[in-house]
Structures are given as C-alpha cells and as structure tokens.
JSON list of C-alpha atoms in Angstrom, two decimals:
[
{"chain": "A", "resi": 74, "resn": "UNK", "atom": "CA", "xyz": [96.94, 69.65, 82.78]},
{"chain": "A", "resi": 75, "resn": "UNK", "atom": "CA", "xyz": [97.46, 65.92, 82.88]},
{"chain": "A", "resi": 76, "resn": "UNK", "atom": "CA", "xyz": [93.76, 66.46, 81.74]},
{"chain": "A", "resi": 77, "resn": "UNK", "atom": "CA", "xyz": [94.27, 68.93, 78.96]},
{"chain": "A", "resi": 78, "resn": "UNK", "atom": "CA", "xyz": [97.37, 68.45, 76.78]},
{"chain": "A", "resi": 79, "resn": "UNK", "atom": "CA", "xyz": [97.70, 64.16, 77.93]},
{"chain": "A", "resi": 80, "resn": "UNK", "atom": "CA", "xyz": [94.12, 62.39, 78.24]},
{"chain": "A", "resi": 81, "resn": "UNK", "atom": "CA", "xyz": [94.75, 61.30, 81.37]},
{"chain": "A", "resi": 82, "resn": "UNK", "atom": "CA", "xyz": [91.40, 60.40, 83.18]},
{"chain": "A", "resi": 83, "resn": "UNK", "atom": "CA", "xyz": [90.49, 62.19, 86.43]},
{"chain": "A", "resi": 84, "resn": "UNK", "atom": "CA", "xyz": [89.78, 58.38, 87.78]},
{"chain": "A", "resi": 85, "resn": "UNK", "atom": "CA", "xyz": [93.84, 58.36, 87.31]},
{"chain": "A", "resi": 86, "resn": "UNK", "atom": "CA", "xyz": [94.59, 61.90, 88.43]},
{"chain": "A", "resi": 87, "resn": "UNK", "atom": "CA", "xyz": [92.11, 61.91, 91.72]},
{"chain": "A", "resi": 88, "resn": "UNK", "atom": "CA", "xyz": [95.20, 59.69, 93.22]},
{"chain": "A", "resi": 89, "resn": "UNK", "atom": "CA", "xyz": [98.32, 61.80, 92.63]},
{"chain": "A", "resi": 90, "resn": "UNK", "atom": "CA", "xyz": [96.48, 64.73, 93.80]},
{"chain": "A", "resi": 91, "resn": "UNK", "atom": "CA", "xyz": [94.92, 63.48, 97.20]},
{"chain": "A", "resi": 92, "resn": "UNK", "atom": "CA", "xyz": [91.63, 63.55, 96.27]},
{"chain": "A", "resi": 93, "resn": "UNK", "atom": "CA", "xyz": [88.31, 62.21, 94.32]},
{"chain": "A", "resi": 94, "resn": "UNK", "atom": "CA", "xyz": [87.89, 62.69, 90.49]},
{"chain": "A", "resi": 95, "resn": "UNK", "atom": "CA", "xyz": [85.18, 64.94, 91.49]},
{"chain": "A", "resi": 96, "resn": "UNK", "atom": "CA", "xyz": [87.45, 66.60, 93.03]},
{"chain": "A", "resi": 97, "resn": "UNK", "atom": "CA", "xyz": [89.73, 66.78, 90.26]},
{"chain": "A", "resi": 98, "resn": "UNK", "atom": "CA", "xyz": [87.76, 67.71, 87.87]},
{"chain": "A", "resi": 99, "resn": "UNK", "atom": "CA", "xyz": [86.67, 70.69, 89.52]},
{"chain": "A", "resi": 100, "resn": "UNK", "atom": "CA", "xyz": [90.86, 72.37, 90.49]},
{"chain": "A", "resi": 101, "resn": "UNK", "atom": "CA", "xyz": [91.03, 71.80, 86.75]},
{"chain": "A", "resi": 102, "resn": "UNK", "atom": "CA", "xyz": [87.81, 73.84, 85.84]},
{"chain": "A", "resi": 103, "resn": "UNK", "atom": "CA", "xyz": [88.96, 76.58, 88.62]},
{"chain": "A", "resi": 104, "resn": "UNK", "atom": "CA", "xyz": [92.69, 76.36, 87.52]},
{"chain": "A", "resi": 105, "resn": "UNK", "atom": "CA", "xyz": [91.91, 76.71, 83.39]},
{"chain": "A", "resi": 106, "resn": "UNK", "atom": "CA", "xyz": [89.49, 79.70, 85.27]},
{"chain": "A", "resi": 107, "resn": "UNK", "atom": "CA", "xyz": [92.09, 81.33, 86.32]},
{"chain": "A", "resi": 108, "resn": "UNK", "atom": "CA", "xyz": [94.87, 81.33, 83.69]},
{"chain": "A", "resi": 109, "resn": "UNK", "atom": "CA", "xyz": [92.33, 82.92, 81.23]},
{"chain": "A", "resi": 110, "resn": "UNK", "atom": "CA", "xyz": [92.22, 85.39, 84.04]},
{"chain": "A", "resi": 111, "resn": "UNK", "atom": "CA", "xyz": [87.98, 85.37, 85.03]},
{"chain": "A", "resi": 112, "resn": "UNK", "atom": "CA", "xyz": [87.67, 84.39, 89.25]},
{"chain": "A", "resi": 113, "resn": "UNK", "atom": "CA", "xyz": [84.91, 82.23, 90.76]},
{"chain": "A", "resi": 114, "resn": "UNK", "atom": "CA", "xyz": [81.44, 84.03, 91.04]},
{"chain": "A", "resi": 115, "resn": "UNK", "atom": "CA", "xyz": [80.28, 84.44, 94.34]},
{"chain": "A", "resi": 116, "resn": "UNK", "atom": "CA", "xyz": [76.21, 83.63, 95.88]},
{"chain": "A", "resi": 117, "resn": "UNK", "atom": "CA", "xyz": [74.97, 86.99, 95.24]},
{"chain": "A", "resi": 118, "resn": "UNK", "atom": "CA", "xyz": [73.27, 87.23, 98.29]},
{"chain": "A", "resi": 119, "resn": "UNK", "atom": "CA", "xyz": [75.23, 88.78, 101.41]},
{"chain": "A", "resi": 120, "resn": "UNK", "atom": "CA", "xyz": [73.05, 87.65, 104.02]},
{"chain": "A", "resi": 121, "resn": "UNK", "atom": "CA", "xyz": [74.06, 84.18, 103.10]},
{"chain": "A", "resi": 122, "resn": "UNK", "atom": "CA", "xyz": [77.61, 85.22, 102.76]},
{"chain": "A", "resi": 123, "resn": "UNK", "atom": "CA", "xyz": [77.15, 87.02, 106.08]},
{"chain": "A", "resi": 124, "resn": "UNK", "atom": "CA", "xyz": [76.40, 83.80, 108.05]},
{"chain": "A", "resi": 125, "resn": "UNK", "atom": "CA", "xyz": [78.80, 81.35, 106.38]},
{"chain": "A", "resi": 126, "resn": "UNK", "atom": "CA", "xyz": [81.75, 83.52, 107.04]},
{"chain": "A", "resi": 127, "resn": "UNK", "atom": "CA", "xyz": [80.04, 84.51, 111.03]},
{"chain": "A", "resi": 128, "resn": "UNK", "atom": "CA", "xyz": [79.76, 80.57, 111.31]},
{"chain": "A", "resi": 129, "resn": "UNK", "atom": "CA", "xyz": [83.33, 80.07, 109.87]},
{"chain": "A", "resi": 130, "resn": "UNK", "atom": "CA", "xyz": [84.96, 82.78, 112.52]},
{"chain": "A", "resi": 131, "resn": "UNK", "atom": "CA", "xyz": [82.93, 81.05, 115.10]},
{"chain": "A", "resi": 132, "resn": "UNK", "atom": "CA", "xyz": [84.26, 77.51, 113.66]},
{"chain": "A", "resi": 133, "resn": "UNK", "atom": "CA", "xyz": [87.81, 79.51, 114.23]},
{"chain": "A", "resi": 134, "resn": "UNK", "atom": "CA", "xyz": [87.80, 81.20, 117.12]},
{"chain": "A", "resi": 135, "resn": "UNK", "atom": "CA", "xyz": [86.26, 77.23, 118.71]},
{"chain": "A", "resi": 136, "resn": "UNK", "atom": "CA", "xyz": [89.24, 75.96, 117.41]},
{"chain": "A", "resi": 137, "resn": "UNK", "atom": "CA", "xyz": [86.38, 73.48, 115.42]},
{"chain": "A", "resi": 138, "resn": "UNK", "atom": "CA", "xyz": [87.52, 71.48, 113.01]},
{"chain": "A", "resi": 139, "resn": "UNK", "atom": "CA", "xyz": [83.96, 69.93, 111.93]},
{"chain": "A", "resi": 140, "resn": "UNK", "atom": "CA", "xyz": [82.38, 72.51, 111.75]},
{"chain": "A", "resi": 141, "resn": "UNK", "atom": "CA", "xyz": [85.41, 74.16, 109.59]},
{"chain": "A", "resi": 142, "resn": "UNK", "atom": "CA", "xyz": [85.14, 71.35, 107.82]},
{"chain": "A", "resi": 143, "resn": "UNK", "atom": "CA", "xyz": [81.34, 71.77, 106.99]},
{"chain": "A", "resi": 144, "resn": "UNK", "atom": "CA", "xyz": [81.62, 75.36, 105.93]},
{"chain": "A", "resi": 145, "resn": "UNK", "atom": "CA", "xyz": [84.69, 74.29, 103.58]},
{"chain": "A", "resi": 146, "resn": "UNK", "atom": "CA", "xyz": [83.79, 72.95, 99.52]},
{"chain": "A", "resi": 147, "resn": "UNK", "atom": "CA", "xyz": [85.66, 69.91, 98.74]},
{"chain": "A", "resi": 148, "resn": "UNK", "atom": "CA", "xyz": [87.77, 71.51, 96.49]},
{"chain": "A", "resi": 149, "resn": "UNK", "atom": "CA", "xyz": [88.11, 74.54, 98.63]},
{"chain": "A", "resi": 150, "resn": "UNK", "atom": "CA", "xyz": [91.46, 76.74, 98.31]},
{"chain": "A", "resi": 151, "resn": "UNK", "atom": "CA", "xyz": [93.42, 78.88, 100.41]},
{"chain": "A", "resi": 152, "resn": "UNK", "atom": "CA", "xyz": [96.24, 81.43, 99.10]},
{"chain": "A", "resi": 153, "resn": "UNK", "atom": "CA", "xyz": [97.72, 82.97, 101.07]},
{"chain": "A", "resi": 154, "resn": "UNK", "atom": "CA", "xyz": [99.55, 86.20, 99.80]},
{"chain": "A", "resi": 155, "resn": "UNK", "atom": "CA", "xyz": [102.83, 86.78, 103.33]},
{"chain": "A", "resi": 156, "resn": "UNK", "atom": "CA", "xyz": [104.25, 90.31, 100.76]},
{"chain": "A", "resi": 157, "resn": "UNK", "atom": "CA", "xyz": [107.79, 90.95, 102.67]},
{"chain": "A", "resi": 158, "resn": "UNK", "atom": "CA", "xyz": [106.49, 89.56, 105.93]},
{"chain": "A", "resi": 159, "resn": "UNK", "atom": "CA", "xyz": [108.58, 86.00, 106.91]},
{"chain": "A", "resi": 160, "resn": "UNK", "atom": "CA", "xyz": [106.40, 82.89, 106.29]},
{"chain": "A", "resi": 161, "resn": "UNK", "atom": "CA", "xyz": [107.24, 79.09, 106.55]},
{"chain": "A", "resi": 162, "resn": "UNK", "atom": "CA", "xyz": [104.54, 77.43, 105.41]},
{"chain": "A", "resi": 163, "resn": "UNK", "atom": "CA", "xyz": [103.17, 76.52, 102.44]},
{"chain": "A", "resi": 164, "resn": "UNK", "atom": "CA", "xyz": [100.82, 79.90, 100.25]},
{"chain": "A", "resi": 165, "resn": "UNK", "atom": "CA", "xyz": [98.11, 77.62, 98.40]},
{"chain": "A", "resi": 166, "resn": "UNK", "atom": "CA", "xyz": [96.31, 74.75, 101.05]},
{"chain": "A", "resi": 167, "resn": "UNK", "atom": "CA", "xyz": [94.07, 72.83, 99.13]},
{"chain": "A", "resi": 168, "resn": "UNK", "atom": "CA", "xyz": [90.40, 71.12, 99.98]},
{"chain": "A", "resi": 169, "resn": "UNK", "atom": "CA", "xyz": [88.55, 70.84, 103.57]},
{"chain": "A", "resi": 170, "resn": "UNK", "atom": "CA", "xyz": [90.83, 68.58, 105.72]},
{"chain": "A", "resi": 171, "resn": "UNK", "atom": "CA", "xyz": [93.89, 71.34, 104.80]},
{"chain": "A", "resi": 172, "resn": "UNK", "atom": "CA", "xyz": [91.70, 73.90, 104.93]},
{"chain": "A", "resi": 173, "resn": "UNK", "atom": "CA", "xyz": [90.23, 73.27, 107.96]},
{"chain": "A", "resi": 174, "resn": "UNK", "atom": "CA", "xyz": [92.86, 72.33, 110.15]},
{"chain": "A", "resi": 175, "resn": "UNK", "atom": "CA", "xyz": [94.86, 75.71, 109.06]},
{"chain": "A", "resi": 176, "resn": "UNK", "atom": "CA", "xyz": [92.27, 77.29, 110.25]},
{"chain": "A", "resi": 177, "resn": "UNK", "atom": "CA", "xyz": [91.04, 75.51, 113.50]},
{"chain": "A", "resi": 178, "resn": "UNK", "atom": "CA", "xyz": [95.29, 75.66, 114.30]},
{"chain": "A", "resi": 179, "resn": "UNK", "atom": "CA", "xyz": [95.76, 79.47, 113.56]},
{"chain": "A", "resi": 180, "resn": "UNK", "atom": "CA", "xyz": [91.78, 80.65, 114.24]},
{"chain": "A", "resi": 181, "resn": "UNK", "atom": "CA", "xyz": [91.92, 80.33, 118.21]},
{"chain": "A", "resi": 182, "resn": "UNK", "atom": "CA", "xyz": [95.15, 82.94, 118.48]},
{"chain": "A", "resi": 183, "resn": "UNK", "atom": "CA", "xyz": [94.17, 85.21, 115.56]},
{"chain": "A", "resi": 184, "resn": "UNK", "atom": "CA", "xyz": [90.46, 84.53, 115.12]},
{"chain": "A", "resi": 185, "resn": "UNK", "atom": "CA", "xyz": [89.83, 87.57, 118.34]},
{"chain": "A", "resi": 186, "resn": "UNK", "atom": "CA", "xyz": [90.86, 89.93, 116.14]},
{"chain": "A", "resi": 187, "resn": "UNK", "atom": "CA", "xyz": [88.60, 89.57, 113.07]},
{"chain": "A", "resi": 188, "resn": "UNK", "atom": "CA", "xyz": [85.18, 90.59, 112.00]},
{"chain": "A", "resi": 189, "resn": "UNK", "atom": "CA", "xyz": [83.21, 89.93, 109.04]},
{"chain": "A", "resi": 190, "resn": "UNK", "atom": "CA", "xyz": [83.58, 93.35, 105.66]},
{"chain": "A", "resi": 191, "resn": "UNK", "atom": "CA", "xyz": [83.12, 93.54, 103.08]},
{"chain": "A", "resi": 192, "resn": "UNK", "atom": "CA", "xyz": [85.92, 92.71, 100.35]},
{"chain": "A", "resi": 193, "resn": "UNK", "atom": "CA", "xyz": [85.40, 93.55, 96.95]},
{"chain": "A", "resi": 194, "resn": "UNK", "atom": "CA", "xyz": [81.75, 94.30, 97.40]},
{"chain": "A", "resi": 195, "resn": "UNK", "atom": "CA", "xyz": [82.03, 90.40, 99.14]},
{"chain": "A", "resi": 196, "resn": "UNK", "atom": "CA", "xyz": [81.77, 89.42, 102.67]},
{"chain": "A", "resi": 197, "resn": "UNK", "atom": "CA", "xyz": [84.94, 88.53, 104.35]},
{"chain": "A", "resi": 198, "resn": "UNK", "atom": "CA", "xyz": [87.31, 89.08, 106.32]},
{"chain": "A", "resi": 199, "resn": "UNK", "atom": "CA", "xyz": [88.99, 92.24, 108.60]},
{"chain": "A", "resi": 200, "resn": "UNK", "atom": "CA", "xyz": [92.13, 91.50, 111.26]},
{"chain": "A", "resi": 201, "resn": "UNK", "atom": "CA", "xyz": [92.94, 94.58, 113.17]},
{"chain": "A", "resi": 202, "resn": "UNK", "atom": "CA", "xyz": [94.41, 95.46, 116.24]},
{"chain": "A", "resi": 203, "resn": "UNK", "atom": "CA", "xyz": [95.83, 98.83, 118.13]},
{"chain": "A", "resi": 204, "resn": "UNK", "atom": "CA", "xyz": [98.60, 98.77, 115.74]},
{"chain": "A", "resi": 205, "resn": "UNK", "atom": "CA", "xyz": [96.25, 98.59, 112.63]},
{"chain": "A", "resi": 206, "resn": "UNK", "atom": "CA", "xyz": [95.33, 96.60, 109.86]},
{"chain": "A", "resi": 207, "resn": "UNK", "atom": "CA", "xyz": [96.58, 93.08, 110.47]},
{"chain": "A", "resi": 208, "resn": "UNK", "atom": "CA", "xyz": [95.55, 90.96, 107.26]},
{"chain": "A", "resi": 209, "resn": "UNK", "atom": "CA", "xyz": [92.39, 90.94, 105.15]},
{"chain": "A", "resi": 210, "resn": "UNK", "atom": "CA", "xyz": [90.90, 88.05, 103.55]},
{"chain": "A", "resi": 211, "resn": "UNK", "atom": "CA", "xyz": [88.98, 87.93, 100.31]},
{"chain": "A", "resi": 212, "resn": "UNK", "atom": "CA", "xyz": [86.63, 84.55, 100.51]},
{"chain": "A", "resi": 213, "resn": "UNK", "atom": "CA", "xyz": [84.35, 83.65, 98.06]},
{"chain": "A", "resi": 214, "resn": "UNK", "atom": "CA", "xyz": [81.35, 81.66, 98.82]},
{"chain": "A", "resi": 215, "resn": "UNK", "atom": "CA", "xyz": [78.91, 79.73, 96.31]},
{"chain": "A", "resi": 216, "resn": "UNK", "atom": "CA", "xyz": [76.33, 77.55, 97.78]},
{"chain": "A", "resi": 217, "resn": "UNK", "atom": "CA", "xyz": [76.48, 78.04, 101.25]},
{"chain": "A", "resi": 218, "resn": "UNK", "atom": "CA", "xyz": [79.69, 76.85, 101.31]},
{"chain": "A", "resi": 219, "resn": "UNK", "atom": "CA", "xyz": [83.33, 78.59, 100.94]},
{"chain": "A", "resi": 220, "resn": "UNK", "atom": "CA", "xyz": [85.19, 77.83, 98.14]},
{"chain": "A", "resi": 221, "resn": "UNK", "atom": "CA", "xyz": [87.97, 80.11, 98.33]},
{"chain": "A", "resi": 222, "resn": "UNK", "atom": "CA", "xyz": [90.35, 82.24, 100.77]},
{"chain": "A", "resi": 223, "resn": "UNK", "atom": "CA", "xyz": [92.90, 84.81, 99.41]},
{"chain": "A", "resi": 224, "resn": "UNK", "atom": "CA", "xyz": [94.14, 86.11, 102.42]},
{"chain": "A", "resi": 225, "resn": "UNK", "atom": "CA", "xyz": [96.71, 89.21, 102.38]},
{"chain": "A", "resi": 226, "resn": "UNK", "atom": "CA", "xyz": [99.22, 89.54, 104.90]},
{"chain": "A", "resi": 227, "resn": "UNK", "atom": "CA", "xyz": [101.43, 91.91, 102.72]},
{"chain": "A", "resi": 228, "resn": "UNK", "atom": "CA", "xyz": [102.20, 94.85, 105.43]},
{"chain": "A", "resi": 229, "resn": "UNK", "atom": "CA", "xyz": [102.79, 97.24, 102.25]},
{"chain": "A", "resi": 230, "resn": "UNK", "atom": "CA", "xyz": [99.68, 95.72, 100.46]},
{"chain": "A", "resi": 231, "resn": "UNK", "atom": "CA", "xyz": [98.00, 96.31, 104.05]},
{"chain": "A", "resi": 232, "resn": "UNK", "atom": "CA", "xyz": [99.10, 100.20, 104.59]},
{"chain": "A", "resi": 233, "resn": "UNK", "atom": "CA", "xyz": [97.73, 100.84, 101.39]},
{"chain": "A", "resi": 234, "resn": "UNK", "atom": "CA", "xyz": [94.23, 99.99, 101.94]},
{"chain": "A", "resi": 235, "resn": "UNK", "atom": "CA", "xyz": [91.79, 102.37, 102.60]},
{"chain": "A", "resi": 236, "resn": "UNK", "atom": "CA", "xyz": [89.28, 100.88, 105.54]},
{"chain": "A", "resi": 237, "resn": "UNK", "atom": "CA", "xyz": [85.50, 102.71, 104.86]},
{"chain": "A", "resi": 238, "resn": "UNK", "atom": "CA", "xyz": [83.57, 102.84, 108.35]}
]
C-alpha cells in the first residue's frame, strides 16, 4: 500500500518490513495477486515438488535450521488456519528466518507424523495419527524453493476432508 498508494520506493519500505528491497517488491506483488483473487502458480513438475517437500520434511524432522533456509524462497509466506483450535502464535509468518524457525521448532515433534501427499493438485503434506488427520499443508514450490505454505489445522474442516488412498 505504501508503494502503490503513496509512491514510497521499495528501498524505503524494505527496512520497515525487515526485508530486502527485492523481497519487499515480491511481497507487494503477492499481496496484489491475493487481492485480485489469483494465487501463486507452482512448478508443474511434481517430481521437483516432491523432492523439495521430502527435503523440507527431513530438515524439519532433524531441526536443521540451515537446511530449511536453503529450501525456502526469501519471500516465503506461511499461513496458518487454526480454526477453532486454540492458537497462541501468529497465523502468518513471512521470510526464511521466521518460517524456518517455526518448522525447526515444531518439526521434531510433528514431522514424524507427516508425509508428502497431493493437496489440490500439488505436492503438499498430510499429518495423521491413529486419531485421524491432524493437519494438511498446501505447499507451493517454484524454482525448486518453497514460496508458500498454507497450513490447515481447523478440526472442523479437517473432519470433512476426503482422503484418497
């Protein structure tokens, strides 16, 4: 909004959002697309998507912060939909450091329950236990890096999912 409405250059916006000017420009571009109702298009190659998601899960399981950083695009965004589940943290994280820290912190505990799965036609993550589906993550991979993660934790919505086997 600062750039589009008031003409503030990205070099001045970058320190405000704690990103590089290029990353601030990309965040603005993604925000415009979301406002228009369009989404980021993932790489078409499911094999590449699968390799990136598998590497992400392995790094999360190991708590490998540096490995996670290598897999994330500098402008990565993680959106969390807790629904009715109690959630104390932020529901949106942006940037490699915040997303990698979240994955490394929670990964050791939950990544063992996760496996790669097709989610809305792209490779994502399904977390399940004997109690059923705990979470689903839609992951957008572009240029062999993760650019978006949409994590669904809402128990009401998860209960309505149909899982193909």
